Each structure stands twice: as structure tokens, then as C-alpha cells.
Amino acid sequence: MKIEVNGLRVDYHDVRAIDGMTFSLDAGKIYGLLGRNGSGKTTLLSVLAGFRRESGGTVRVGGRPVFENPEVTREVCLIGDAGETIDIDKVEDAIYFAEWLRPHWDAAYAEELLDRFGLERKMSVKALSKGKRSALGVVVGLAGRSPLTMFDESYLGMDAPSRYVFYDALLADFMEHPRTVILSTHLIEEVGSLLEEVMIIDRGGLVLHEESQTMLSRGTSVTGPADRVEAFTGGLTVLNTRRLGSTASATVYGDLDDARRRQAREAGLELGPIAMQDLFAYLTEPAGDAAPAGPPADVPAEGTPSATPSGDAR
Amino acid sequence: MFDDRSPIYRQIADRIKADVLSGVLKGDEQVMSTNQYAAFYRINPATAAKAFQQLVDEGVLYKKRGIGMFVSPAAPEVLRAQRRESFFTDVVDPMVAEARAIGIPLGDIVRRITETGGHG
């Protein structure tokens, strides 16, 4: 399902949770929604799911407004971080309820997933461990096959083997039944390779929306003698600089063409890739109060010594 | 499964190339589908597709509509030629630089190469 968000604003009384977000998502892709705690991830997903009304701007899911629009909300599924939130009696009741709510429900697939996650129909939902409860949420989210399926940290309570079961199931089912999936997560290293596109939000604004492999190819670490690192990175977007004695390592964000790469090698600098999690951390770093959310080209290189030519005197 | 040497599609492409070079994948042999690769490596299918597209662009693979991807018959020789081209910059130059840095006379290297070459 295609999603179009234009100038979205969400206020909680006098707190602005989302401040002017504009983006559009294609149907049939897996998106990652990354953001620090309190950045507005859950608020955004709640609006896309129609759980919450936007205070300003427009939200279109499948071309139609979503709030109080059952035609749309029927096609949308948001699984929260508590897994199955409805405190229903038994696992089978939760499944029955989900089947009743979801027009694309695949009962046989749900059975198979319950089995894979070690859930039994007669188990009491209230008595489930955190991990099993998350797993039940995941079963509901996957077997629902909603054209827009969102998992908001739904697998946080699951242990690593269960999470891998989830990743494998998600990928396999997505390939058989392509739909729009949004994964909000802190487990970036685990989930990163599943994502076709990444959205990073910070302080209620969209910082970056990029194809994940493009984002990775744009992040580069430049390591070498501090003065040469400084000279090379001048004019580039420097997200972070670390120093060890006379050696500096700068994280730059932007395309480095072959000429620039050769230049770096000739200057004796080492170029390396940056992991998605590190890029995320640098793009959303708590940097006092002067960090407006904006596209990466505008990310100020605050707190990065290399941004100010101060020589390498130590 | 993957290290952080991004991007993943380049790593997949490199692995397939290595398999072609070593003869694990032979000319006109069918390679696994993007979906199989995606499931195996736990990556987004679009990322796997990108790796395959890159290999098609480079002439390593070719598509048969509705059937799948196959190794170009010329691929092993094309890849070998590419490797030969970059051999000196990728392998020899760094070795010479390393030898200089640690004080090994180039004559010693040449002697060693001649010796090993004589054995092989």
C-alpha cells in the first residue's frame, strides 16, 4: 500500500511530537523506521495505523485518509511493542479475534507460525512470558497479511533464536506475498540487511530517507594522521571525529568518487565502511540543543574537531 | 552473515564471481534465484536483485526470461582478464610498499619469486 505523508504534525497538548514530516512510501517494500527513544516513531506509526488523528498536514494510505476510515484501517496492521495487546483469554481466542478482524488472514499459516514459535492454542495470553507474548503479536502481524503491516519493536522481548525465526518468516512470506512492511527497531545490526529503505527520524522530524544500501555506501570512515584527515574532509559532511594521539578517524557522509578515493589513498589515508548502526548514532547524536533535524547534507558537524581547522598540535 | 564491508550486493556479486573463477559455477550453469539468495543470506530481495543486475551489466550472468539467471560462457575468461589487469595494483604494489616499509630489499623479493616460480 502506498503511503503519502505531507507536512504531518502531531501535538500532545502543548508538546509537538511530530513537526512537519513529508515523505512517501511505495507499495511492496520493507522499510526500516529508526529513531532514538522519544523521537516520534510510535506516534508516526499510530497515525499511519489510524489510531491517532494528525494535528496538521495530510496522511494518505492507499490514496485515502486513514483516520476513522474503516475501509483503510481494515487493510492496515500495527503490532506494538507489547506484542499482542488485547488481554484476551487464550492464544486461540487472540487468533480467533485476529481472524475476525483481518480480511487477508491465512489460518493455516497462523497455525504453522504458532508452532514455529512454540505457542500452544490453550496457553493463557496473560500468563505468557514477554518473549512468547511478542511472538504472538508477530504471528498476528504476519498471518494477517495486511497490505500495510507495521511492527513497532514487536520483537524486542524475543530472544535471539526467536527473532531469527521472525526474520526468516518475514522475508519468506514477504517474497511470496509482497506488501508494505515497516519495521521500527533498535536492533539495527540484526534488521539492517532486511530493509530496502531506511527512514531515520529525530526529534519529530525526518532526518534521512534513503535506500539502505545507498545510505551504507555513502558513509565512509577516513583514518590517518590528524592533519591529513582534516585537510581531506574539509568541505565534506563530517558526522563524527575520534582521535587517538596523532591519528584521527572521521566519519563522512556523502558520495566519494574514484578521484577522491585515489586522493585519499595517495595521502596515506585509510577509507572504510561504516555500519548502519554507527551512521544512525552519528546522525541522531545528542548534540546539545543546536541539532535541527534536516537532510544529511545539512547535518551540522557539531562537536567534531575536524570541522574547525585547529591544526594537530597536542 | 555479512560483515560491515558495505554494500551487501557488492559482496554477493564478489562471491558469485569467485565461484565462477574457481569453477564452482560453470558456463551456462543456472545460479540460484534472487529469492533463494535473499532467504539464505537473510537480506532484502531487492538487495539480492541488485547484485544480480550488476553481474548482468558486467556480462558475468545472463537472463533467460521466465527461467532465471545463468553464467555467461565467456565469464571465466572475462573475470580472469579483469583480475590480471588489476593484479599489479592490487597485489604487487602493496607488497612492494610493505617490503619498503619494513626494509626488505627488492632483490630478495625477486629471488623468492624466482625460487617459488621454479618449484611451481
Short mmCIF file of C-alpha atoms in Angstrom, two decimals, chain B:
data_model
loop_
_atom_site.label_atom_id
_atom_site.label_comp_id
_atom_site.label_asym_id
_atom_site.label_seq_id
_atom_site.Cartn_x
_atom_site.Cartn_y
_atom_site.Cartn_z
CA MET B 1 26.24 -13.39 7.72
CA PHE B 2 27.78 -10.24 6.27
CA ASP B 3 30.49 -8.06 7.66
CA ASP B 4 30.15 -4.31 7.56
CA ARG B 5 32.03 -4.00 4.30
CA SER B 6 29.03 -2.46 2.66
CA PRO B 7 27.19 -2.67 0.39
CA ILE B 8 25.94 -6.24 0.60
CA TYR B 9 25.12 -6.53 -3.09
CA ARG B 10 28.77 -6.00 -3.93
CA GLN B 11 29.71 -8.79 -1.53
CA ILE B 12 27.22 -11.16 -3.15
CA ALA B 13 28.50 -10.22 -6.59
CA ASP B 14 32.07 -10.84 -5.44
CA ARG B 15 31.15 -14.28 -4.12
CA ILE B 16 29.48 -15.29 -7.35
CA LYS B 17 32.48 -14.03 -9.29
CA ALA B 18 34.79 -16.03 -7.04
CA ASP B 19 32.68 -19.15 -7.69
CA VAL B 20 32.88 -18.55 -11.42
CA LEU B 21 36.66 -18.06 -11.26
CA SER B 22 37.21 -21.19 -9.20
CA GLY B 23 34.97 -23.24 -11.47
CA VAL B 24 32.31 -23.97 -8.85
CA LEU B 25 29.90 -22.24 -11.22
CA LYS B 26 30.40 -23.20 -14.83
CA GLY B 27 29.44 -21.52 -18.09
CA ASP B 28 25.71 -21.77 -18.89
CA GLU B 29 25.03 -23.12 -15.41
CA GLN B 30 21.95 -21.70 -13.68
CA VAL B 31 22.55 -19.74 -10.48
CA MET B 32 20.12 -19.68 -7.56
CA SER B 33 17.24 -17.21 -7.74
CA THR B 34 17.35 -13.82 -6.04
CA ASN B 35 14.72 -15.07 -3.61
CA GLN B 36 16.83 -18.08 -2.71
CA TYR B 37 19.82 -15.83 -2.16
CA ALA B 38 17.72 -13.42 -0.11
CA ALA B 39 16.39 -16.18 2.13
CA PHE B 40 19.80 -17.83 2.51
CA TYR B 41 21.66 -14.65 3.41
CA ARG B 42 18.70 -13.12 5.26
CA ILE B 43 18.70 -9.99 3.11
CA ASN B 44 16.11 -7.95 1.30
CA PRO B 45 15.32 -9.47 -2.12
CA ALA B 46 15.81 -6.07 -3.77
CA THR B 47 19.39 -6.07 -2.49
CA ALA B 48 19.99 -9.55 -3.92
CA ALA B 49 18.43 -8.46 -7.22
CA LYS B 50 20.83 -5.55 -7.33
CA ALA B 51 23.79 -7.90 -7.07
CA PHE B 52 22.45 -9.97 -9.96
CA GLN B 53 21.76 -6.88 -12.05
CA GLN B 54 25.33 -5.73 -11.51
CA LEU B 55 26.59 -9.11 -12.72
CA VAL B 56 24.33 -9.00 -15.77
CA ASP B 57 25.65 -5.50 -16.57
CA GLU B 58 29.20 -6.77 -16.29
CA GLY B 59 28.43 -9.71 -18.57
CA VAL B 60 29.07 -12.34 -15.90
CA LEU B 61 25.46 -13.55 -15.90
CA TYR B 62 22.70 -13.54 -18.48
CA LYS B 63 18.94 -13.73 -18.07
CA LYS B 64 16.59 -16.21 -19.63
CA ARG B 65 13.15 -14.69 -19.39
CA GLY B 66 10.91 -16.63 -17.06
CA ILE B 67 13.58 -19.20 -16.23
CA GLY B 68 16.34 -17.46 -14.34
CA MET B 69 19.96 -16.38 -14.40
CA PHE B 70 22.84 -18.26 -15.98
CA VAL B 71 26.61 -17.91 -16.05
CA SER B 72 27.85 -16.41 -19.31
CA PRO B 73 30.11 -18.88 -21.13
CA ALA B 74 32.72 -16.14 -21.52
CA ALA B 75 32.55 -15.12 -17.83
CA PRO B 76 35.51 -17.12 -16.50
CA GLU B 77 37.84 -15.66 -19.12
CA VAL B 78 36.44 -12.13 -18.72
CA LEU B 79 36.92 -12.28 -14.96
CA ARG B 80 40.40 -13.71 -15.30
CA ALA B 81 41.33 -10.88 -17.66
CA GLN B 82 39.94 -8.33 -15.18
CA ARG B 83 41.93 -9.88 -12.36
CA ARG B 84 45.08 -9.87 -14.48
CA GLU B 85 44.56 -6.20 -15.17
CA SER B 86 44.31 -5.28 -11.51
CA PHE B 87 46.85 -7.82 -10.29
CA PHE B 88 49.79 -5.42 -10.16
CA THR B 89 47.92 -2.56 -8.49
CA ASP B 90 46.01 -4.83 -6.10
CA VAL B 91 48.66 -7.40 -5.21
CA VAL B 92 52.16 -6.41 -6.27
CA ASP B 93 52.18 -2.70 -5.45
CA PRO B 94 51.02 -3.14 -1.84
CA MET B 95 53.59 -5.90 -1.39
CA VAL B 96 56.38 -3.66 -2.65
CA ALA B 97 55.17 -0.85 -0.36
CA GLU B 98 55.13 -3.23 2.60
CA ALA B 99 58.63 -4.51 1.74
CA ARG B 100 59.93 -0.93 1.62
CA ALA B 101 58.28 -0.07 4.93
CA ILE B 102 59.91 -2.97 6.75
CA GLY B 103 63.23 -2.85 4.89
CA ILE B 104 63.23 -5.91 2.66
CA PRO B 105 65.41 -5.29 -0.43
CA LEU B 106 63.50 -5.75 -3.68
CA GLY B 107 66.25 -8.13 -4.81
CA ASP B 108 65.21 -10.54 -2.02
CA ILE B 109 61.63 -10.48 -3.28
CA VAL B 110 62.66 -11.12 -6.85
CA ARG B 111 64.87 -14.04 -5.70
CA ARG B 112 61.98 -15.52 -3.71
CA ILE B 113 59.61 -15.21 -6.65
CA THR B 114 62.09 -16.89 -8.97
CA GLU B 115 62.60 -19.71 -6.46
CA THR B 116 58.88 -20.36 -5.90
CA GLY B 117 58.22 -19.98 -9.60
CA GLY B 118 60.85 -22.65 -10.24
CA HIS B 119 59.08 -25.02 -7.84
CA GLY B 120 55.63 -24.38 -9.18
#
